[in-house]
Amino acid sequence: MAKTLEAHDKLIREIFEGSYQFEIPDYQRPYAWTTEQATELFDDLYSAMQDARVSGASSQYFLGSIVLIKADRDPKSFVVDGQQRLSTLTILLAVLRVLMPNSASFLTKYLYKEGNPEWGELNEYRLKAREEDADFFRTYIQEQGGLERLVSSTDKLKDSRLRYRENATLLFEKAKALSPADLNALWKFLANDCSLVVISTPDLEAAYRIFSVLNNRGLDLAPIDIIKAQVLGLIRTTAGDVKSRAYAKEWSRIESSLGRDAFGDLFGHIRSIYAKKKQKYILVKEFQEHVTEYKTPIDLVDKVIKPYAEVWDFVRDADFEATEHAETINEHLSWLNRVDFKDWVPPALVYFKRFRQQPKRLAEFFQSLERLTYFLLVTKVGINERIETYAALTKEIEPETFKGDLAALTTLTLTDAQKRKFVAALDGDVYDDLPKARMALVLRLESLVRAPGVQLQNAVSLEHVLPQTPPDGSDWLQWFPDQNEREAWTHRLANLVPLDRNKNSSASNYDFAKKKNVYFKGKGTASPFVLTQEVRSEDKWTPAMLIDRQERLVGVLKKHWALDVPPTESVSKAPETTTATQWKN
């Protein structure tokens, strides 16, 4: 009888040696991993390899899970979930083959089984991309000599094919920078110590049900449930049933107060507070390993989970209450919560927990934390460096000798070079270059130019006053006859205004006078945003006007984040690195 579900922990060499012939169905989205995800994968692998080398311990490094539709004993495997990971690992294998020529024939077998032309046998590829990309992927990734041609190519590519080239180039450069010994160690670590959980079922409906369970928060059993069972079991063993029932009730109260999702997030933040590094294994394993109070479960609940849950409750909702400075603290928290990452939360929780009764210090800390966080956001610092930075900040806060003085938190301080980099990014293309930051930046600017105490509304979209594609014969082309100048202004702060849900961008290509009429016509329908209202007071939207507006708006952010620096010296300096280990070098 055919099995309905199988789940196995498989080493990478087992996955790519022939037991599976992966195929990406055409209904899957195109390959979409960017260089950010590829960088994260490579850096994590290299870091884990180094850790294993230093410790001398052999332990599997978990790379996640994949979901397949696969019949018993049939190697053909349709990938329901895992395309991005399998494709990027294939690219990395192709890179290693190029850089390790003595092992090229050996590495090739992990990309395809070579056929015998004399017998009419074709190559059997370990991974077949979506039909529209399959030939391209075979030619430029899997076949020998293809990756070199792809990396050196200047052909105009788009969508998945562009992603293939970008990630192949990135992984090639990163691997090429390694010594031969490190390169060989990385390959051996990848093959022999890295694994994926392979979940397979012959049924499409069952495969998608598994996929949904793995990718939704509404799980029947989550890491926090496993931790709960273990902790309450330890309490029952050491303190008896009555104590265990009391703590079970308290656990449920905290979870209900925060909500299940936020409660689950809290355990991830607590892990980060203790581990001070990126999570590499499942949460349960790392929580047990790093959180020292785990072995004394009553202390874990009373001294860790409960106090951090109280702090997390008002940090995430920006509703801290105090006799003074509460409004300022909550304003900074609200802007931190608008950032698309939460790596700032662990040091925020630690500082809040220690200095909750000192609101003046809290206000100063969160002002500086907002600045650091928006610096990391706007300058597009990578996830690993970001985590290292906040871990360094947490380390500075924790010692008993630290009394809350911000002068002792060197991680919060930006150097002059970092301030210049921050300002340059704010003064540049914030729309295309900073898609994850642009709305938060414009709304932060809006909050700073409006009268104190006036409530800020959320924008639905950002409007380009000077259109992205002005029509022929329009005023725009008379005011901006030079295409380069026009394009240089289109996506900068001075040309962007927020729109509320009562407006829309149907007027985007109108001439300036008509556009203003659409945005502001009718009694009582004026935009609630000061930045948008300012457009109404202008007669023309010209380069000269934008120069003044840009300087003024960037100046508002510079003042708010204290980014003024002395004039740059004429002597050229090497660019400043911003890794956590060299944060102030």
PDB file of C-alpha atoms in Angstrom, residues 460-557:
ATOM      1  CA  VAL A 460      -2.503  54.699   1.100  1.00  0.00           C
ATOM      2  CA  SER A 461       0.099  55.548  -1.504  1.00  0.00           C
ATOM      3  CA  LEU A 462       2.860  57.930  -2.486  1.00  0.00           C
ATOM      4  CA  GLU A 463       2.275  60.278  -5.408  1.00  0.00           C
ATOM      5  CA  HIS A 464       4.953  61.665  -7.718  1.00  0.00           C
ATOM      6  CA  VAL A 465       4.101  65.327  -8.280  1.00  0.00           C
ATOM      7  CA  LEU A 466       6.384  65.417 -11.330  1.00  0.00           C
ATOM      8  CA  PRO A 467       5.044  62.296 -13.118  1.00  0.00           C
ATOM      9  CA  GLN A 468       7.247  59.308 -13.811  1.00  0.00           C
ATOM     10  CA  THR A 469       6.205  59.405 -17.471  1.00  0.00           C
ATOM     11  CA  PRO A 470       5.106  62.966 -18.357  1.00  0.00           C
ATOM     12  CA  PRO A 471       3.155  63.104 -21.636  1.00  0.00           C
ATOM     13  CA  ASP A 472       4.401  64.891 -24.740  1.00  0.00           C
ATOM     14  CA  GLY A 473       3.397  68.547 -24.921  1.00  0.00           C
ATOM     15  CA  SER A 474       2.867  68.861 -21.167  1.00  0.00           C
ATOM     16  CA  ASP A 475       4.092  71.648 -18.897  1.00  0.00           C
ATOM     17  CA  TRP A 476       6.354  69.085 -17.267  1.00  0.00           C
ATOM     18  CA  LEU A 477       8.540  68.784 -20.353  1.00  0.00           C
ATOM     19  CA  GLN A 478       8.803  72.570 -20.601  1.00  0.00           C
ATOM     20  CA  TRP A 479       9.875  72.869 -16.950  1.00  0.00           C
ATOM     21  CA  PHE A 480      12.153  69.813 -17.150  1.00  0.00           C
ATOM     22  CA  PRO A 481      13.429  69.739 -20.747  1.00  0.00           C
ATOM     23  CA  ASP A 482      16.554  67.770 -19.774  1.00  0.00           C
ATOM     24  CA  GLN A 483      15.641  64.101 -19.369  1.00  0.00           C
ATOM     25  CA  ASN A 484      18.517  63.348 -16.995  1.00  0.00           C
ATOM     26  CA  GLU A 485      17.531  66.202 -14.715  1.00  0.00           C
ATOM     27  CA  ARG A 486      13.901  65.119 -14.837  1.00  0.00           C
ATOM     28  CA  GLU A 487      14.738  61.540 -13.941  1.00  0.00           C
ATOM     29  CA  ALA A 488      17.086  62.686 -11.183  1.00  0.00           C
ATOM     30  CA  TRP A 489      14.218  64.514  -9.431  1.00  0.00           C
ATOM     31  CA  THR A 490      11.362  62.076 -10.002  1.00  0.00           C
ATOM     32  CA  HIS A 491      11.988  59.733  -7.061  1.00  0.00           C
ATOM     33  CA  ARG A 492      13.466  62.105  -4.483  1.00  0.00           C
ATOM     34  CA  LEU A 493      11.759  63.288  -1.305  1.00  0.00           C
ATOM     35  CA  ALA A 494      10.900  66.739  -2.659  1.00  0.00           C
ATOM     36  CA  ASN A 495       8.755  65.206  -5.403  1.00  0.00           C
ATOM     37  CA  LEU A 496       6.877  62.666  -3.266  1.00  0.00           C
ATOM     38  CA  VAL A 497       3.657  63.367  -1.354  1.00  0.00           C
ATOM     39  CA  PRO A 498       1.364  60.998   0.571  1.00  0.00           C
ATOM     40  CA  LEU A 499      -2.198  60.383  -0.573  1.00  0.00           C
ATOM     41  CA  ASP A 500      -5.028  59.293   1.684  1.00  0.00           C
ATOM     42  CA  ARG A 501      -7.764  56.830   0.781  1.00  0.00           C
ATOM     43  CA  ASN A 502     -10.070  59.637  -0.398  1.00  0.00           C
ATOM     44  CA  LYS A 503      -7.649  60.451  -3.208  1.00  0.00           C
ATOM     45  CA  ASN A 504      -6.135  58.334  -5.913  1.00  0.00           C
ATOM     46  CA  SER A 505      -3.386  58.571  -8.477  1.00  0.00           C
ATOM     47  CA  SER A 506      -5.711  58.978 -11.476  1.00  0.00           C
ATOM     48  CA  ALA A 507      -4.305  62.489 -11.864  1.00  0.00           C
ATOM     49  CA  SER A 508      -0.708  61.293 -11.980  1.00  0.00           C
ATOM     50  CA  ASN A 509       0.072  62.457 -15.531  1.00  0.00           C
ATOM     51  CA  TYR A 510      -2.002  65.638 -15.570  1.00  0.00           C
ATOM     52  CA  ASP A 511      -0.413  69.041 -15.960  1.00  0.00           C
ATOM     53  CA  PHE A 512       0.396  70.691 -12.662  1.00  0.00           C
ATOM     54  CA  ALA A 513      -2.622  73.023 -12.506  1.00  0.00           C
ATOM     55  CA  LYS A 514      -5.062  70.230 -13.284  1.00  0.00           C
ATOM     56  CA  LYS A 515      -3.371  67.844 -10.879  1.00  0.00           C
ATOM     57  CA  LYS A 516      -3.712  70.383  -8.044  1.00  0.00           C
ATOM     58  CA  ASN A 517      -7.379  70.789  -8.881  1.00  0.00           C
ATOM     59  CA  VAL A 518      -7.985  67.040  -8.627  1.00  0.00           C
ATOM     60  CA  TYR A 519      -6.162  66.780  -5.302  1.00  0.00           C
ATOM     61  CA  PHE A 520      -7.752  69.820  -3.654  1.00  0.00           C
ATOM     62  CA  LYS A 521     -11.084  70.445  -5.371  1.00  0.00           C
ATOM     63  CA  GLY A 522     -14.293  70.528  -3.367  1.00  0.00           C
ATOM     64  CA  LYS A 523     -14.995  71.919   0.047  1.00  0.00           C
ATOM     65  CA  GLY A 524     -13.675  69.811   2.879  1.00  0.00           C
ATOM     66  CA  THR A 525     -11.741  67.400   0.623  1.00  0.00           C
ATOM     67  CA  ALA A 526      -8.267  68.885   0.991  1.00  0.00           C
ATOM     68  CA  SER A 527      -5.536  66.402   1.776  1.00  0.00           C
ATOM     69  CA  PRO A 528      -4.905  65.824   5.497  1.00  0.00           C
ATOM     70  CA  PHE A 529      -1.164  65.775   4.790  1.00  0.00           C
ATOM     71  CA  VAL A 530       0.894  68.952   5.146  1.00  0.00           C
ATOM     72  CA  LEU A 531       3.393  67.764   2.532  1.00  0.00           C
ATOM     73  CA  THR A 532       0.575  67.344   0.037  1.00  0.00           C
ATOM     74  CA  GLN A 533      -1.083  70.636   0.963  1.00  0.00           C
ATOM     75  CA  GLU A 534       2.201  72.427   0.256  1.00  0.00           C
ATOM     76  CA  VAL A 535       1.844  71.504  -3.406  1.00  0.00           C
ATOM     77  CA  ARG A 536      -1.249  73.719  -3.608  1.00  0.00           C
ATOM     78  CA  SER A 537       0.716  76.860  -2.715  1.00  0.00           C
ATOM     79  CA  GLU A 538       3.097  76.471  -5.663  1.00  0.00           C
ATOM     80  CA  ASP A 539       2.392  78.028  -9.062  1.00  0.00           C
ATOM     81  CA  LYS A 540       4.976  75.925 -10.844  1.00  0.00           C
ATOM     82  CA  TRP A 541       6.864  72.742 -10.100  1.00  0.00           C
ATOM     83  CA  THR A 542      10.337  73.504 -11.412  1.00  0.00           C
ATOM     84  CA  PRO A 543      13.904  72.323 -10.761  1.00  0.00           C
ATOM     85  CA  ALA A 544      14.712  75.527  -8.864  1.00  0.00           C
ATOM     86  CA  MET A 545      11.708  75.067  -6.591  1.00  0.00           C
ATOM     87  CA  LEU A 546      12.586  71.396  -6.017  1.00  0.00           C
ATOM     88  CA  ILE A 547      16.160  72.280  -5.042  1.00  0.00           C
ATOM     89  CA  ASP A 548      14.861  74.509  -2.246  1.00  0.00           C
ATOM     90  CA  ARG A 549      12.194  72.012  -1.194  1.00  0.00           C
ATOM     91  CA  GLN A 550      14.655  69.109  -1.131  1.00  0.00           C
ATOM     92  CA  GLU A 551      17.142  71.022   0.978  1.00  0.00           C
ATOM     93  CA  ARG A 552      14.410  72.010   3.425  1.00  0.00           C
ATOM     94  CA  LEU A 553      12.895  68.518   3.763  1.00  0.00           C
ATOM     95  CA  VAL A 554      16.203  66.695   4.073  1.00  0.00           C
ATOM     96  CA  GLY A 555      17.176  69.355   6.606  1.00  0.00           C
ATOM     97  CA  VAL A 556      14.126  68.466   8.712  1.00  0.00           C
ATOM     98  CA  LEU A 557      15.255  64.834   8.901  1.00  0.00           C
TER      99      LEU A 557
END
